[in-house]
Amino acid sequence: MKLFVFPGVIEQRILSIGARQIPYMRTAAFSALVKECEALLLKQVGCRSGSVLFYTASGTAAMDAVVANYVSTKTRTLVVAGGSFGYRWRELCQYYRVPCETFEVPFAREIDYAALEQKITEFKPEVLLCQHHETSSGQLYDMGRISQLCRQTGTVLVSDIISSFLADPFHMDDLGVDIAVLSSQKGLNLPPGLSFVVLSERVLKEKFAHLNFYLDIEENLKNLTRGQTPYSPATTLFLQLHARLLQIDAEGTASIIEKVRKNALFFREQCRRNGWPVPAENPSNCITGFQVRTDGYKIFGELLKEEIYIMPGSINNYLRVAHLGMQGPDDLALLADKIKQLDQ
Ligand SMILES: *Cc1c(COP(=O)(O)O)cnc(C)c1O
C-alpha cells in the first residue's frame, strides 16, 4: 500500500503500539504521559508558556472548540477564507450564531495583504481566524504578515496549523499566534482521532463560553492540571502520540521539515517535467496540488486499484499528493510515472 494522503505511510514502530493491550488511563502513569505530551507539543509549536487541550476527535473538533467556547465571546470576528478549510471557520461561526465577516482569497492565490490590512484597520476584529496552509489548494499563507496586521489592532490571532505543522516552519511565540489548532493524522503522521488546541498565556487569562459540552475549554483545562481529560481518551492514540513526540524531539523539527521539503521539491520537479502546472502561488511543503490533462477522478480511481492513494481535488483535473508520511524520491518517481501513463 502506498499512501500519499493523511496520514501517509506510518512507521511500523508506531503502528505496533496500536496492536498492544490498552492500559487503564486513570493512573498517575497516564497523567504523567499526558503532561509530557503537552510539554513536547508546546516546545514543538514554539509556545514557551501556554496549555494544550487534547480532544479525542478529528481536527475539526479543535476548530469547533475554539469557536464554540472562545470566539463566541466576541462580537467582531474576521475569517480569512481561501478554500474549504477557511470556509469551515465561517460555517462554525454560523452554526454557533457568532457574527463574523469573511475576507475571501481566490483559490491557490496569495493573500492581498494590503487589502487585508485595510479590512483589519476598518473592521478592527477582536479575533481573526485563518489557516497557515489551506490544504484544499496547497497555498501557504504568511503568518508573520498576518500577525503583524493583527498586532496593530490588538486582534487575537487563531491559526489552523493542522496541515502545516512539521511541513513548514512555524513558531507560535515568534510569529505572535495566540491560538493554534492541530491534529494527529497530518504532520504528526499518526492515526486520525486526536486534535489539539494550543492556548497562549494571553488567551488563558480570558473568559470562555460554554456552548459545547464535550469540548468545553474550562472543563478540559481543569482536568489537564492533573494530566487527564474529562471523558475517556483514545488511550492507544495517546501512547502513539507520546512515542512520536519523543522521536520528533530527538530528531528536531527542522530536520523533519527539511525531509518533507525535499520530497515536495522532488515531486514538483516531476510535475514540471510532465507539464502538470502547480497552481499554488506559494505552495506549502505539505502537499503538491497539480493539474493533469485528463480526468483527475479517473486517475485517482485507477491508482486505487493498485492500492496507491492520492487525493482528488476540489476542481477539475486537479490532484493532490501529500508529502508528510514515510516516502522518498523512489516512491515519488514511481508515482509520477504511473500518473503520466494514465494521463493520456
Ligand atoms: C485536515 C484539516 C482539518 C481537519 O479536518 P478533519 O476532517 O476534521 O480531520 C482542518 N483544517 C485543515 C487545514 C486541514 O488540512
Tab-separated table of C-alpha atoms and ligand atoms in Angstrom:
chain	number	residue	atom	x	y	z
A	1	MET	CA	0.000	0.000	0.000
A	2	LYS	CA	1.345	3.424	-0.981
A	3	LEU	CA	-0.183	6.348	0.880
A	4	PHE	CA	0.246	9.912	-0.347
A	5	VAL	CA	-2.687	11.075	1.795
A	6	PHE	CA	-3.370	11.884	5.506
A	7	PRO	CA	-1.956	10.009	7.283
A	8	GLY	CA	0.797	8.840	4.968
A	9	VAL	CA	2.784	5.651	5.495
A	10	ILE	CA	3.186	5.336	9.288
A	11	GLU	CA	6.300	3.829	10.856
A	12	GLN	CA	5.967	0.207	11.982
A	13	ARG	CA	7.201	1.135	15.461
A	14	ILE	CA	4.231	3.471	15.907
A	15	LEU	CA	1.739	1.101	14.275
A	16	SER	CA	2.726	-1.776	16.556
A	17	ILE	CA	1.762	0.280	19.640
A	18	GLY	CA	-1.778	0.036	18.276
A	19	ALA	CA	-1.674	-3.764	18.456
A	20	ARG	CA	-0.928	-3.867	22.201
A	21	GLN	CA	-3.307	-4.249	25.156
A	22	ILE	CA	-4.640	-0.920	26.377
A	23	PRO	CA	-3.584	0.220	29.869
A	24	TYR	CA	-6.131	1.827	32.225
A	25	MET	CA	-5.893	5.600	31.921
A	26	ARG	CA	-6.975	6.976	35.302
A	27	THR	CA	-3.498	6.421	36.709
A	28	ALA	CA	-0.509	8.542	37.669
A	29	ALA	CA	1.474	6.953	34.850
A	30	PHE	CA	-1.039	8.036	32.194
A	31	SER	CA	-1.287	11.528	33.710
A	32	ALA	CA	2.497	11.855	33.515
A	33	LEU	CA	2.413	10.767	29.864
A	34	VAL	CA	-0.240	13.385	29.035
A	35	LYS	CA	1.742	16.108	30.785
A	36	GLU	CA	4.863	15.099	28.889
A	37	CYS	CA	2.920	15.181	25.594
A	38	GLU	CA	1.768	18.689	26.491
A	39	ALA	CA	5.310	19.896	27.215
A	40	LEU	CA	6.657	18.382	23.989
A	41	LEU	CA	3.855	19.812	21.864
A	42	LEU	CA	4.363	23.286	23.374
A	43	LYS	CA	8.063	23.040	22.591
A	44	GLN	CA	7.466	21.834	19.038
A	45	VAL	CA	4.968	24.578	18.152
A	46	GLY	CA	7.153	27.224	19.812
A	47	CYS	CA	4.884	28.232	22.703
A	48	ARG	CA	7.002	28.927	25.787
A	49	SER	CA	4.132	29.114	28.223
A	50	GLY	CA	0.633	28.009	27.443
A	51	SER	CA	-1.629	24.972	27.598
A	52	VAL	CA	-2.622	22.244	25.163
A	53	LEU	CA	-6.145	20.849	25.120
A	54	PHE	CA	-6.425	17.235	23.954
A	55	TYR	CA	-9.569	16.086	22.213
A	56	THR	CA	-10.429	12.563	21.150
A	57	ALA	CA	-11.771	13.724	17.774
A	58	SER	CA	-10.515	14.838	14.363
A	59	GLY	CA	-9.122	18.308	13.658
A	60	THR	CA	-12.484	19.959	13.085
A	61	ALA	CA	-13.295	19.379	16.784
A	62	ALA	CA	-10.356	21.585	17.748
A	63	MET	CA	-11.709	24.315	15.438
A	64	ASP	CA	-15.181	23.733	16.925
A	65	ALA	CA	-13.859	24.088	20.486
A	66	VAL	CA	-12.272	27.437	19.665
A	67	VAL	CA	-15.383	28.875	18.019
A	68	ALA	CA	-17.941	27.484	20.490
A	69	ASN	CA	-16.086	28.301	23.671
A	70	TYR	CA	-13.920	31.277	22.799
A	71	VAL	CA	-14.810	33.122	19.589
A	72	SER	CA	-18.457	33.147	20.722
A	73	THR	CA	-17.484	35.591	23.497
A	74	LYS	CA	-16.576	38.175	20.802
A	75	THR	CA	-18.717	40.380	18.608
A	76	ARG	CA	-16.245	41.156	15.788
A	77	THR	CA	-14.628	38.162	14.111
A	78	LEU	CA	-12.847	38.087	10.777
A	79	VAL	CA	-12.417	34.848	8.823
A	80	VAL	CA	-9.767	34.595	6.112
A	81	ALA	CA	-11.134	32.050	3.624
A	82	GLY	CA	-9.101	30.804	0.680
A	83	GLY	CA	-10.668	27.361	0.350
A	84	SER	CA	-12.821	24.736	2.049
A	85	PHE	CA	-10.978	24.871	5.393
A	86	GLY	CA	-11.258	28.655	5.593
A	87	TYR	CA	-14.972	28.383	4.895
A	88	ARG	CA	-15.174	25.771	7.673
A	89	TRP	CA	-14.290	28.535	10.161
A	90	ARG	CA	-17.186	30.556	8.774
A	91	GLU	CA	-19.572	27.576	8.908
A	92	LEU	CA	-18.665	27.037	12.555
A	93	CYS	CA	-19.330	30.708	13.331
A	94	GLN	CA	-22.679	30.492	11.545
A	95	TYR	CA	-23.528	27.251	13.368
A	96	TYR	CA	-22.989	28.867	16.773
A	97	ARG	CA	-24.550	32.144	15.571
A	98	VAL	CA	-21.296	34.007	16.113
A	99	PRO	CA	-21.269	37.157	13.958
A	100	CYS	CA	-18.342	37.116	11.521
A	101	GLU	CA	-17.133	38.802	8.380
A	102	THR	CA	-15.215	36.987	5.677
A	103	PHE	CA	-12.118	38.103	3.806
A	104	GLU	CA	-12.078	35.914	0.716
A	105	VAL	CA	-8.887	34.856	-1.027
A	106	PRO	CA	-9.086	33.361	-4.540
A	107	PHE	CA	-8.218	29.664	-4.919
A	108	ALA	CA	-4.479	28.953	-4.672
A	109	ARG	CA	-3.632	32.679	-4.584
A	110	GLU	CA	-1.558	34.547	-2.037
A	111	ILE	CA	-3.468	36.899	0.289
A	112	ASP	CA	-3.592	40.518	-0.884
A	113	TYR	CA	-2.010	41.775	2.346
A	114	ALA	CA	-2.667	45.449	1.567
A	115	ALA	CA	-6.379	44.689	1.152
A	116	LEU	CA	-6.343	42.599	4.327
A	117	GLU	CA	-4.677	45.457	6.195
A	118	GLN	CA	-7.394	47.819	5.029
A	119	LYS	CA	-10.091	45.365	6.132
A	120	ILE	CA	-8.494	44.905	9.560
A	121	THR	CA	-7.968	48.640	10.065
A	122	GLU	CA	-11.591	49.391	9.195
A	123	PHE	CA	-13.294	46.438	10.896
A	124	LYS	CA	-10.964	46.166	13.927
A	125	PRO	CA	-11.724	42.495	14.570
A	126	GLU	CA	-11.285	41.182	18.109
A	127	VAL	CA	-10.280	37.837	16.669
A	128	LEU	CA	-9.040	36.640	13.270
A	129	LEU	CA	-9.447	33.015	12.134
A	130	CYS	CA	-7.220	31.662	9.387
A	131	GLN	CA	-5.221	28.700	8.108
A	132	HIS	CA	-1.455	28.593	7.875
A	133	HIS	CA	-1.806	26.186	4.956
A	134	GLU	CA	-5.117	25.944	3.079
A	135	THR	CA	-4.967	22.208	2.331
A	136	SER	CA	-7.591	22.313	-0.414
A	137	SER	CA	-5.322	24.338	-2.693
A	138	GLY	CA	-1.825	23.800	-1.258
A	139	GLN	CA	-1.386	27.530	-0.651
A	140	LEU	CA	0.715	28.580	2.367
A	141	TYR	CA	-0.054	31.965	3.901
A	142	ASP	CA	2.467	34.289	5.525
A	143	MET	CA	1.654	34.044	9.244
A	144	GLY	CA	4.258	36.708	10.062
A	145	ARG	CA	2.497	39.271	7.894
A	146	ILE	CA	-0.979	38.363	9.161
A	147	SER	CA	0.276	38.580	12.729
A	148	GLN	CA	1.835	41.993	12.142
A	149	LEU	CA	-1.528	43.317	10.946
A	150	CYS	CA	-3.292	41.765	13.942
A	151	ARG	CA	-0.879	43.389	16.367
A	152	GLN	CA	-1.753	46.877	15.054
A	153	THR	CA	-5.342	46.403	16.238
A	154	GLY	CA	-4.762	44.059	19.194
A	155	THR	CA	-6.606	41.306	17.320
A	156	VAL	CA	-6.274	37.780	18.723
A	157	LEU	CA	-4.831	35.556	16.003
A	158	VAL	CA	-6.101	31.982	15.658
A	159	SER	CA	-4.212	29.832	13.188
A	160	ASP	CA	-5.213	26.391	11.938
A	161	ILE	CA	-1.801	24.742	11.528
A	162	ILE	CA	-3.289	21.266	11.056
A	163	SER	CA	-1.579	20.648	7.726
A	164	SER	CA	1.485	22.885	8.066
A	165	PHE	CA	2.781	21.527	11.371
A	166	LEU	CA	6.040	19.646	10.669
A	167	ALA	CA	5.790	20.549	6.985
A	168	ASP	CA	6.577	24.272	7.103
A	169	PRO	CA	8.483	26.251	9.762
A	170	PHE	CA	6.183	27.609	12.477
A	171	HIS	CA	6.913	29.207	15.831
A	172	MET	CA	3.880	30.359	17.752
A	173	ASP	CA	5.573	32.908	20.024
A	174	ASP	CA	7.892	34.361	17.399
A	175	LEU	CA	5.021	34.709	14.928
A	176	GLY	CA	2.661	36.149	17.532
A	177	VAL	CA	-0.039	33.500	17.119
A	178	ASP	CA	-2.393	33.350	20.123
A	179	ILE	CA	-4.226	30.079	19.447
A	180	ALA	CA	-3.090	27.205	17.206
A	181	VAL	CA	-5.095	24.102	16.318
A	182	LEU	CA	-3.574	20.845	15.090
A	183	SER	CA	-4.434	17.169	14.755
A	184	SER	CA	-2.885	13.725	14.772
A	185	GLN	CA	-3.139	12.469	11.199
A	186	LYS	CA	-1.397	15.266	9.302
A	187	GLY	CA	2.097	16.449	10.269
A	188	LEU	CA	2.393	14.070	13.209
A	189	ASN	CA	1.619	11.221	10.807
A	190	LEU	CA	-0.337	9.266	13.427
A	191	PRO	CA	-3.711	7.566	13.010
A	192	PRO	CA	-6.647	10.012	12.915
A	193	GLY	CA	-8.586	10.649	16.121
A	194	LEU	CA	-6.747	13.238	18.231
A	195	SER	CA	-6.803	17.002	17.915
A	196	PHE	CA	-5.185	19.754	19.925
A	197	VAL	CA	-5.756	23.401	20.782
A	198	VAL	CA	-2.696	25.326	21.910
A	199	LEU	CA	-3.679	28.329	24.035
A	200	SER	CA	-1.122	31.036	24.719
A	201	GLU	CA	-0.909	32.725	28.093
A	202	ARG	CA	-2.661	35.815	26.737
A	203	VAL	CA	-5.751	33.770	25.873
A	204	LEU	CA	-5.643	31.698	29.068
A	205	LYS	CA	-6.291	34.906	31.024
A	206	GLU	CA	-9.554	35.492	29.148
A	207	LYS	CA	-13.095	34.295	29.820
A	208	PHE	CA	-14.517	31.307	27.966
A	209	ALA	CA	-18.062	30.456	26.953
A	210	HIS	CA	-19.774	27.106	27.458
A	211	LEU	CA	-21.547	26.293	24.223
A	212	ASN	CA	-20.072	22.859	23.600
A	213	PHE	CA	-20.214	20.372	26.454
A	214	TYR	CA	-17.686	17.765	25.308
A	215	LEU	CA	-15.175	20.318	24.044
A	216	ASP	CA	-15.650	22.790	26.929
A	217	ILE	CA	-12.345	24.631	27.311
A	218	GLU	CA	-12.580	25.380	31.053
A	219	GLU	CA	-13.563	21.824	31.943
A	220	ASN	CA	-10.753	20.386	29.811
A	221	LEU	CA	-8.218	22.839	31.304
A	222	LYS	CA	-9.300	21.908	34.825
A	223	ASN	CA	-8.751	18.198	34.155
A	224	LEU	CA	-5.482	18.879	32.395
A	225	THR	CA	-3.921	20.219	35.587
A	226	ARG	CA	-3.925	16.591	36.780
A	227	GLY	CA	-2.964	15.231	33.337
A	228	GLN	CA	-6.399	13.907	32.496
A	229	THR	CA	-9.241	14.508	30.059
A	230	PRO	CA	-12.810	14.813	31.398
A	231	TYR	CA	-14.052	11.881	29.286
A	232	SER	CA	-12.416	8.623	28.119
A	233	PRO	CA	-9.399	9.435	25.975
A	234	ALA	CA	-8.343	7.339	22.971
A	235	THR	CA	-5.634	5.784	25.171
A	236	THR	CA	-3.802	3.977	22.367
A	237	LEU	CA	-3.572	7.155	20.309
A	238	PHE	CA	-2.042	8.953	23.291
A	239	LEU	CA	0.595	6.219	23.574
A	240	GLN	CA	1.350	6.576	19.863
A	241	LEU	CA	1.428	10.363	20.211
A	242	HIS	CA	3.881	10.131	23.091
A	243	ALA	CA	6.234	7.843	21.167
A	244	ARG	CA	6.076	10.094	18.119
A	245	LEU	CA	6.679	13.305	20.075
A	246	LEU	CA	9.765	11.800	21.727
A	247	GLN	CA	11.031	10.785	18.304
A	248	ILE	CA	10.418	14.300	16.916
A	249	ASP	CA	12.163	15.798	19.934
A	250	ALA	CA	15.215	13.618	19.340
A	251	GLU	CA	15.361	14.378	15.608
A	252	GLY	CA	14.395	18.060	15.774
A	253	THR	CA	11.544	19.734	13.886
A	254	ALA	CA	13.901	21.462	11.421
A	255	SER	CA	15.299	18.141	10.230
A	256	ILE	CA	11.804	16.655	9.755
A	257	ILE	CA	10.614	19.717	7.843
A	258	GLU	CA	13.691	19.541	5.618
A	259	LYS	CA	12.855	15.944	4.626
A	260	VAL	CA	9.272	16.904	3.798
A	261	ARG	CA	10.531	19.880	1.787
A	262	LYS	CA	12.958	17.729	-0.210
A	263	ASN	CA	10.181	15.291	-1.114
A	264	ALA	CA	7.901	18.165	-2.112
A	265	LEU	CA	10.598	19.748	-4.311
A	266	PHE	CA	11.427	16.396	-5.886
A	267	PHE	CA	7.798	15.743	-6.804
A	268	ARG	CA	7.319	19.300	-8.136
A	269	GLU	CA	10.254	18.716	-10.443
A	270	GLN	CA	8.429	15.640	-11.778
A	271	CYS	CA	5.346	17.828	-12.279
A	272	ARG	CA	7.392	20.366	-14.214
A	273	ARG	CA	8.868	17.674	-16.465
A	274	ASN	CA	5.434	16.233	-17.175
A	275	GLY	CA	3.833	19.607	-17.848
A	276	TRP	CA	1.486	19.497	-14.838
A	277	PRO	CA	1.046	23.050	-13.501
A	278	VAL	CA	1.107	23.577	-9.727
A	279	PRO	CA	-1.458	26.362	-9.170
A	280	ALA	CA	-0.483	27.411	-5.601
A	281	GLU	CA	1.373	30.740	-5.700
A	282	ASN	CA	3.347	29.902	-2.574
A	283	PRO	CA	2.963	26.150	-2.039
A	284	SER	CA	3.261	24.508	1.375
A	285	ASN	CA	5.676	21.582	1.662
A	286	CYS	CA	2.744	19.520	2.939
A	287	ILE	CA	1.143	18.691	-0.397
A	288	THR	CA	1.634	19.211	-4.092
A	289	GLY	CA	-1.594	20.115	-5.843
A	290	PHE	CA	-1.221	19.857	-9.622
A	291	GLN	CA	-3.283	19.908	-12.792
A	292	VAL	CA	-3.351	16.971	-15.143
A	293	ARG	CA	-4.645	16.898	-18.713
A	294	THR	CA	-7.279	14.191	-18.352
A	295	ASP	CA	-9.923	13.338	-15.748
A	296	GLY	CA	-8.363	13.521	-12.258
A	297	TYR	CA	-11.028	11.240	-10.776
A	298	LYS	CA	-10.239	8.585	-13.390
A	299	ILE	CA	-6.541	8.669	-12.484
A	300	PHE	CA	-7.453	8.558	-8.788
A	301	GLY	CA	-9.687	5.520	-9.444
A	302	GLU	CA	-7.080	3.658	-11.478
A	303	LEU	CA	-4.399	4.185	-8.810
A	304	LEU	CA	-6.793	2.883	-6.138
A	305	LYS	CA	-6.854	-0.482	-7.935
A	306	GLU	CA	-3.132	-0.774	-7.178
A	307	GLU	CA	-3.577	0.427	-3.579
A	308	ILE	CA	-1.898	3.728	-4.372
A	309	TYR	CA	-3.731	6.519	-2.593
A	310	ILE	CA	-3.632	10.157	-3.651
A	311	MET	CA	-6.318	12.828	-3.225
A	312	PRO	CA	-8.623	14.080	-5.954
A	313	GLY	CA	-9.078	17.845	-5.746
A	314	SER	CA	-11.982	20.198	-5.487
A	315	ILE	CA	-11.565	21.429	-9.072
A	316	ASN	CA	-11.436	19.605	-12.408
A	317	ASN	CA	-8.326	17.657	-13.431
A	318	TYR	CA	-6.673	18.515	-10.152
A	319	LEU	CA	-4.848	16.035	-7.919
A	320	ARG	CA	-3.071	16.331	-4.580
A	321	VAL	CA	-0.110	14.305	-3.321
A	322	ALA	CA	0.848	14.613	0.364
A	323	HIS	CA	4.496	14.565	1.464
A	324	LEU	CA	4.096	14.045	5.209
A	325	GLY	CA	4.374	10.275	5.640
A	326	MET	CA	7.290	7.936	5.122
A	327	GLN	CA	8.261	8.388	1.463
A	328	GLY	CA	11.306	9.058	-0.658
A	329	PRO	CA	12.302	10.019	-4.203
A	330	ASP	CA	11.898	6.430	-5.475
A	331	ASP	CA	8.265	6.294	-4.350
A	332	LEU	CA	7.562	9.709	-5.839
A	333	ALA	CA	9.275	8.934	-9.157
A	334	LEU	CA	7.236	5.751	-9.467
A	335	LEU	CA	4.037	7.626	-8.636
A	336	ALA	CA	4.745	10.325	-11.226
A	337	ASP	CA	5.442	7.621	-13.785
A	338	LYS	CA	2.133	5.871	-13.128
A	339	ILE	CA	0.197	9.139	-13.299
A	340	LYS	CA	1.942	10.004	-16.568
A	341	GLN	CA	0.849	6.677	-18.114
A	342	LEU	CA	-2.748	7.298	-17.023
A	343	ASP	CA	-2.776	10.963	-18.106
A	344	GLN	CA	-3.305	10.456	-21.824
B	1	LIG	C1	-7.459	18.171	7.729
B	1	LIG	C2	-7.696	19.569	8.061
B	1	LIG	C3	-8.638	19.939	9.021
B	1	LIG	C4	-9.446	18.962	9.822
B	1	LIG	O1	-10.234	18.115	9.116
B	1	LIG	P1	-10.781	16.771	9.781
B	1	LIG	O2	-11.588	16.158	8.691
B	1	LIG	O3	-11.586	17.124	10.960
B	1	LIG	O4	-9.576	15.969	10.129
B	1	LIG	C5	-8.765	21.285	9.305
B	1	LIG	N1	-8.024	22.216	8.696
B	1	LIG	C6	-7.103	21.900	7.771
B	1	LIG	C7	-6.283	22.979	7.146
B	1	LIG	C8	-6.902	20.559	7.418
B	1	LIG	O5	-5.982	20.246	6.495
